[in-house]
Amino acid sequence: MNTLPLHPAVVHVPLGLAVVMPLLLGAIVWAVVTRRLPAKVWLLPLLLQGVLLGAAVFALRTGEQDEDRVEARAGESAVDAHERAAQAFTAAAGATFLAAAAALALRRRRGPFLIAGAASVALSVAMLVLGIQTGSRGGALVHGGPEVAGGGAARPGGLEEGARERTSAEDDDDEDD
């Protein structure tokens, strides 16, 4: 049975999309405003932003489920800082989605579309910055680092070392069978 938490597997979807979205949103705003693409193409980045938002909410929930398990190794303050960063990232993802939805609704009017589209681009850049902060804090929880070291409760190898110890012990148990 796999005892590894679900959260680390889930978080890569919203973080990966957060890297792509500012470029995609910006390129499509430009293409629609300059009439290189039809305005209905705006549905694509809106749908991707919806996937990002849904994945961010799911990652937040799975992180809450794994919180106690990680606090034992990394310390409560480091986990709380990561959670606050994840909440801010998710809020920015929601704001970006709303701005992109407004742009879709305004797609037939060039000026208002440009304003809403530009707002979605700007919000996606803020979302990316928050995603980088969130991922950095999460990575420090797993692999050890300055955020965790400051908490005082973390082991030098972070969770990765503990996972290796469990795997080795489980492998030893399997060999006895």
PDB file of C-alpha atoms in Angstrom:
ATOM      1  CA  MET A   1       0.000   0.000   0.000  1.00  0.00           C
ATOM      2  CA  ASN A   2       1.267   3.465  -0.862  1.00  0.00           C
ATOM      3  CA  THR A   3       1.594   5.530   2.315  1.00  0.00           C
ATOM      4  CA  LEU A   4       2.942   8.633   0.604  1.00  0.00           C
ATOM      5  CA  PRO A   5       0.683  11.694   0.883  1.00  0.00           C
ATOM      6  CA  LEU A   6      -1.382  12.783  -2.134  1.00  0.00           C
ATOM      7  CA  HIS A   7      -0.526  16.485  -1.781  1.00  0.00           C
ATOM      8  CA  PRO A   8       2.988  16.385  -3.315  1.00  0.00           C
ATOM      9  CA  ALA A   9       1.610  14.687  -6.433  1.00  0.00           C
ATOM     10  CA  VAL A  10      -1.212  17.227  -6.841  1.00  0.00           C
ATOM     11  CA  VAL A  11       0.654  20.515  -6.379  1.00  0.00           C
ATOM     12  CA  HIS A  12       2.595  20.307  -9.609  1.00  0.00           C
ATOM     13  CA  VAL A  13      -0.507  20.886 -11.765  1.00  0.00           C
ATOM     14  CA  PRO A  14      -1.392  24.386 -10.502  1.00  0.00           C
ATOM     15  CA  LEU A  15       2.243  25.428 -10.154  1.00  0.00           C
ATOM     16  CA  GLY A  16       3.098  24.289 -13.683  1.00  0.00           C
ATOM     17  CA  LEU A  17       0.068  26.059 -15.144  1.00  0.00           C
ATOM     18  CA  ALA A  18       0.923  29.197 -13.153  1.00  0.00           C
ATOM     19  CA  VAL A  19       4.208  29.408 -15.057  1.00  0.00           C
ATOM     20  CA  VAL A  20       2.442  29.163 -18.423  1.00  0.00           C
ATOM     21  CA  MET A  21      -0.603  31.377 -17.820  1.00  0.00           C
ATOM     22  CA  PRO A  22       0.973  34.869 -17.905  1.00  0.00           C
ATOM     23  CA  LEU A  23       2.537  34.123 -21.286  1.00  0.00           C
ATOM     24  CA  LEU A  24      -0.571  32.456 -22.674  1.00  0.00           C
ATOM     25  CA  LEU A  25      -2.944  35.152 -21.448  1.00  0.00           C
ATOM     26  CA  GLY A  26      -0.691  37.928 -22.735  1.00  0.00           C
ATOM     27  CA  ALA A  27      -0.244  36.297 -26.141  1.00  0.00           C
ATOM     28  CA  ILE A  28      -3.954  35.710 -26.595  1.00  0.00           C
ATOM     29  CA  VAL A  29      -4.908  39.227 -25.473  1.00  0.00           C
ATOM     30  CA  TRP A  30      -2.489  40.568 -28.077  1.00  0.00           C
ATOM     31  CA  ALA A  31      -3.754  38.156 -30.771  1.00  0.00           C
ATOM     32  CA  VAL A  32      -7.410  39.015 -30.127  1.00  0.00           C
ATOM     33  CA  VAL A  33      -6.884  42.784 -29.913  1.00  0.00           C
ATOM     34  CA  THR A  34      -4.846  42.796 -33.143  1.00  0.00           C
ATOM     35  CA  ARG A  35      -7.460  40.490 -34.759  1.00  0.00           C
ATOM     36  CA  ARG A  36      -4.949  37.739 -35.485  1.00  0.00           C
ATOM     37  CA  LEU A  37      -7.282  35.300 -33.675  1.00  0.00           C
ATOM     38  CA  PRO A  38     -11.031  35.373 -33.152  1.00  0.00           C
ATOM     39  CA  ALA A  39     -12.223  36.548 -29.730  1.00  0.00           C
ATOM     40  CA  LYS A  40     -13.794  33.158 -28.978  1.00  0.00           C
ATOM     41  CA  VAL A  41     -10.276  31.708 -28.607  1.00  0.00           C
ATOM     42  CA  TRP A  42     -10.226  33.434 -25.195  1.00  0.00           C
ATOM     43  CA  LEU A  43     -12.215  30.437 -23.952  1.00  0.00           C
ATOM     44  CA  LEU A  44      -8.999  28.343 -24.003  1.00  0.00           C
ATOM     45  CA  PRO A  45      -7.054  30.345 -21.389  1.00  0.00           C
ATOM     46  CA  LEU A  46     -10.237  30.718 -19.334  1.00  0.00           C
ATOM     47  CA  LEU A  47     -10.646  26.936 -19.234  1.00  0.00           C
ATOM     48  CA  LEU A  48      -6.968  26.430 -18.361  1.00  0.00           C
ATOM     49  CA  GLN A  49      -7.247  29.017 -15.602  1.00  0.00           C
ATOM     50  CA  GLY A  50     -10.301  27.112 -14.332  1.00  0.00           C
ATOM     51  CA  VAL A  51      -8.240  23.910 -14.258  1.00  0.00           C
ATOM     52  CA  LEU A  52      -5.496  25.788 -12.393  1.00  0.00           C
ATOM     53  CA  LEU A  53      -7.997  27.137  -9.858  1.00  0.00           C
ATOM     54  CA  GLY A  54      -9.608  23.740  -9.316  1.00  0.00           C
ATOM     55  CA  ALA A  55      -6.208  22.071  -8.915  1.00  0.00           C
ATOM     56  CA  ALA A  56      -5.105  24.794  -6.465  1.00  0.00           C
ATOM     57  CA  VAL A  57      -8.221  24.240  -4.335  1.00  0.00           C
ATOM     58  CA  PHE A  58      -7.638  20.469  -4.458  1.00  0.00           C
ATOM     59  CA  ALA A  59      -3.968  20.931  -3.514  1.00  0.00           C
ATOM     60  CA  LEU A  60      -4.993  23.160  -0.615  1.00  0.00           C
ATOM     61  CA  ARG A  61      -7.413  20.492   0.641  1.00  0.00           C
ATOM     62  CA  THR A  62      -4.908  17.642   0.325  1.00  0.00           C
ATOM     63  CA  GLY A  63      -2.332  19.802   2.107  1.00  0.00           C
ATOM     64  CA  GLU A  64      -4.741  20.312   5.003  1.00  0.00           C
ATOM     65  CA  GLN A  65      -5.188  16.524   5.224  1.00  0.00           C
ATOM     66  CA  ASP A  66      -1.425  15.983   5.429  1.00  0.00           C
ATOM     67  CA  GLU A  67      -0.744  18.916   7.758  1.00  0.00           C
ATOM     68  CA  ASP A  68      -0.383  16.979  11.031  1.00  0.00           C
ATOM     69  CA  ARG A  69       1.931  14.441   9.436  1.00  0.00           C
ATOM     70  CA  VAL A  70       4.313  17.155   8.224  1.00  0.00           C
ATOM     71  CA  GLU A  71       4.176  19.334  11.358  1.00  0.00           C
ATOM     72  CA  ALA A  72       5.743  16.512  13.351  1.00  0.00           C
ATOM     73  CA  ARG A  73       8.898  16.787  11.238  1.00  0.00           C
ATOM     74  CA  ALA A  74       9.009  20.351   9.935  1.00  0.00           C
ATOM     75  CA  GLY A  75       7.383  22.355  12.705  1.00  0.00           C
ATOM     76  CA  GLU A  76       4.058  24.120  12.919  1.00  0.00           C
ATOM     77  CA  SER A  77       5.312  27.581  11.944  1.00  0.00           C
ATOM     78  CA  ALA A  78       6.872  26.368   8.679  1.00  0.00           C
ATOM     79  CA  VAL A  79       3.711  24.450   7.727  1.00  0.00           C
ATOM     80  CA  ASP A  80       1.515  27.443   8.626  1.00  0.00           C
ATOM     81  CA  ALA A  81       3.653  29.759   6.467  1.00  0.00           C
ATOM     82  CA  HIS A  82       3.331  27.341   3.538  1.00  0.00           C
ATOM     83  CA  GLU A  83      -0.438  27.108   4.062  1.00  0.00           C
ATOM     84  CA  ARG A  84      -0.854  30.911   4.147  1.00  0.00           C
ATOM     85  CA  ALA A  85       1.161  31.196   0.931  1.00  0.00           C
ATOM     86  CA  ALA A  86      -1.004  28.494  -0.671  1.00  0.00           C
ATOM     87  CA  GLN A  87      -4.173  30.334   0.367  1.00  0.00           C
ATOM     88  CA  ALA A  88      -2.872  33.566  -1.188  1.00  0.00           C
ATOM     89  CA  PHE A  89      -1.928  31.685  -4.367  1.00  0.00           C
ATOM     90  CA  THR A  90      -5.405  30.144  -4.565  1.00  0.00           C
ATOM     91  CA  ALA A  91      -7.050  33.539  -4.024  1.00  0.00           C
ATOM     92  CA  ALA A  92      -4.911  35.011  -6.827  1.00  0.00           C
ATOM     93  CA  ALA A  93      -5.883  32.089  -9.059  1.00  0.00           C
ATOM     94  CA  GLY A  94      -9.539  32.861  -8.349  1.00  0.00           C
ATOM     95  CA  ALA A  95      -9.087  36.559  -9.078  1.00  0.00           C
ATOM     96  CA  THR A  96      -7.297  35.732 -12.334  1.00  0.00           C
ATOM     97  CA  PHE A  97     -10.142  33.407 -13.306  1.00  0.00           C
ATOM     98  CA  LEU A  98     -12.736  36.118 -12.605  1.00  0.00           C
ATOM     99  CA  ALA A  99     -10.819  38.680 -14.677  1.00  0.00           C
ATOM    100  CA  ALA A 100     -10.479  36.191 -17.535  1.00  0.00           C
ATOM    101  CA  ALA A 101     -14.219  35.406 -17.304  1.00  0.00           C
ATOM    102  CA  ALA A 102     -14.979  39.133 -17.492  1.00  0.00           C
ATOM    103  CA  ALA A 103     -12.742  39.392 -20.567  1.00  0.00           C
ATOM    104  CA  LEU A 104     -14.662  36.537 -22.187  1.00  0.00           C
ATOM    105  CA  ALA A 105     -17.947  38.294 -21.493  1.00  0.00           C
ATOM    106  CA  LEU A 106     -16.519  41.526 -22.987  1.00  0.00           C
ATOM    107  CA  ARG A 107     -14.765  39.907 -25.947  1.00  0.00           C
ATOM    108  CA  ARG A 108     -16.930  41.657 -28.557  1.00  0.00           C
ATOM    109  CA  ARG A 109     -15.930  45.126 -27.324  1.00  0.00           C
ATOM    110  CA  ARG A 110     -12.249  45.718 -27.960  1.00  0.00           C
ATOM    111  CA  GLY A 111     -11.545  48.389 -25.288  1.00  0.00           C
ATOM    112  CA  PRO A 112     -13.284  46.652 -22.374  1.00  0.00           C
ATOM    113  CA  PHE A 113     -11.834  43.292 -23.473  1.00  0.00           C
ATOM    114  CA  LEU A 114      -8.351  44.794 -23.484  1.00  0.00           C
ATOM    115  CA  ILE A 115      -8.815  46.178 -19.961  1.00  0.00           C
ATOM    116  CA  ALA A 116     -10.164  42.900 -18.557  1.00  0.00           C
ATOM    117  CA  GLY A 117      -7.584  40.881 -20.491  1.00  0.00           C
ATOM    118  CA  ALA A 118      -4.739  43.066 -19.253  1.00  0.00           C
ATOM    119  CA  ALA A 119      -6.075  42.719 -15.705  1.00  0.00           C
ATOM    120  CA  SER A 120      -6.040  38.924 -16.073  1.00  0.00           C
ATOM    121  CA  VAL A 121      -2.433  39.068 -17.302  1.00  0.00           C
ATOM    122  CA  ALA A 122      -1.368  41.268 -14.376  1.00  0.00           C
ATOM    123  CA  LEU A 123      -3.177  39.039 -11.886  1.00  0.00           C
ATOM    124  CA  SER A 124      -1.592  35.945 -13.410  1.00  0.00           C
ATOM    125  CA  VAL A 125       1.861  37.459 -12.865  1.00  0.00           C
ATOM    126  CA  ALA A 126       0.976  38.068  -9.201  1.00  0.00           C
ATOM    127  CA  MET A 127      -0.353  34.502  -9.055  1.00  0.00           C
ATOM    128  CA  LEU A 128       2.954  33.223 -10.442  1.00  0.00           C
ATOM    129  CA  VAL A 129       4.952  35.109  -7.812  1.00  0.00           C
ATOM    130  CA  LEU A 130       2.728  33.684  -5.069  1.00  0.00           C
ATOM    131  CA  GLY A 131       3.050  30.228  -6.627  1.00  0.00           C
ATOM    132  CA  ILE A 132       6.832  30.462  -6.542  1.00  0.00           C
ATOM    133  CA  GLN A 133       6.717  31.468  -2.870  1.00  0.00           C
ATOM    134  CA  THR A 134       4.300  28.643  -2.079  1.00  0.00           C
ATOM    135  CA  GLY A 135       6.351  26.067  -3.943  1.00  0.00           C
ATOM    136  CA  SER A 136       9.556  27.255  -2.330  1.00  0.00           C
ATOM    137  CA  ARG A 137       8.070  26.905   1.147  1.00  0.00           C
ATOM    138  CA  GLY A 138       6.650  23.497   0.282  1.00  0.00           C
ATOM    139  CA  GLY A 139       9.946  22.340  -1.169  1.00  0.00           C
ATOM    140  CA  ALA A 140      11.717  23.437   1.998  1.00  0.00           C
ATOM    141  CA  LEU A 141       9.270  21.317   4.017  1.00  0.00           C
ATOM    142  CA  VAL A 142      10.111  18.271   1.927  1.00  0.00           C
ATOM    143  CA  HIS A 143      13.825  18.730   1.332  1.00  0.00           C
ATOM    144  CA  GLY A 144      14.847  20.907   4.253  1.00  0.00           C
ATOM    145  CA  GLY A 145      15.974  24.476   3.862  1.00  0.00           C
ATOM    146  CA  PRO A 146      16.050  27.916   5.459  1.00  0.00           C
ATOM    147  CA  GLU A 147      12.290  28.063   6.127  1.00  0.00           C
ATOM    148  CA  VAL A 148      12.352  24.717   7.898  1.00  0.00           C
ATOM    149  CA  ALA A 149      15.670  25.209   9.646  1.00  0.00           C
ATOM    150  CA  GLY A 150      14.270  28.337  11.263  1.00  0.00           C
ATOM    151  CA  GLY A 151      11.414  26.292  12.758  1.00  0.00           C
ATOM    152  CA  GLY A 152      13.849  24.242  14.823  1.00  0.00           C
ATOM    153  CA  ALA A 153      11.854  21.010  14.596  1.00  0.00           C
ATOM    154  CA  ALA A 154      12.982  19.780  11.200  1.00  0.00           C
ATOM    155  CA  ARG A 155      15.503  17.065  10.618  1.00  0.00           C
ATOM    156  CA  PRO A 156      18.362  17.846   8.259  1.00  0.00           C
ATOM    157  CA  GLY A 157      17.004  15.651   5.452  1.00  0.00           C
ATOM    158  CA  GLY A 158      13.443  16.997   5.604  1.00  0.00           C
ATOM    159  CA  LEU A 159      10.629  14.616   4.739  1.00  0.00           C
ATOM    160  CA  GLU A 160      12.572  13.033   1.939  1.00  0.00           C
ATOM    161  CA  GLU A 161      14.921  11.370   4.429  1.00  0.00           C
ATOM    162  CA  GLY A 162      12.011  10.090   6.507  1.00  0.00           C
ATOM    163  CA  ALA A 163      10.334   8.720   3.390  1.00  0.00           C
ATOM    164  CA  ARG A 164      13.548   6.881   2.475  1.00  0.00           C
ATOM    165  CA  GLU A 165      13.711   5.389   5.969  1.00  0.00           C
ATOM    166  CA  ARG A 166      10.105   4.163   5.730  1.00  0.00           C
ATOM    167  CA  THR A 167      10.712   2.729   2.282  1.00  0.00           C
ATOM    168  CA  SER A 168      13.821   0.890   3.463  1.00  0.00           C
ATOM    169  CA  ALA A 169      11.980  -0.507   6.460  1.00  0.00           C
ATOM    170  CA  GLU A 170       9.056  -1.574   4.262  1.00  0.00           C
ATOM    171  CA  ASP A 171      11.476  -3.206   1.809  1.00  0.00           C
ATOM    172  CA  ASP A 172      13.068  -5.132   4.702  1.00  0.00           C
ATOM    173  CA  ASP A 173       9.616  -6.312   5.760  1.00  0.00           C
ATOM    174  CA  ASP A 174       8.832  -7.453   2.226  1.00  0.00           C
ATOM    175  CA  GLU A 175      12.040  -9.516   2.070  1.00  0.00           C
ATOM    176  CA  ASP A 176      11.010 -11.432   5.194  1.00  0.00           C
ATOM    177  CA  ASP A 177       7.810 -12.661   3.500  1.00  0.00           C
TER     178      ASP A 177
END
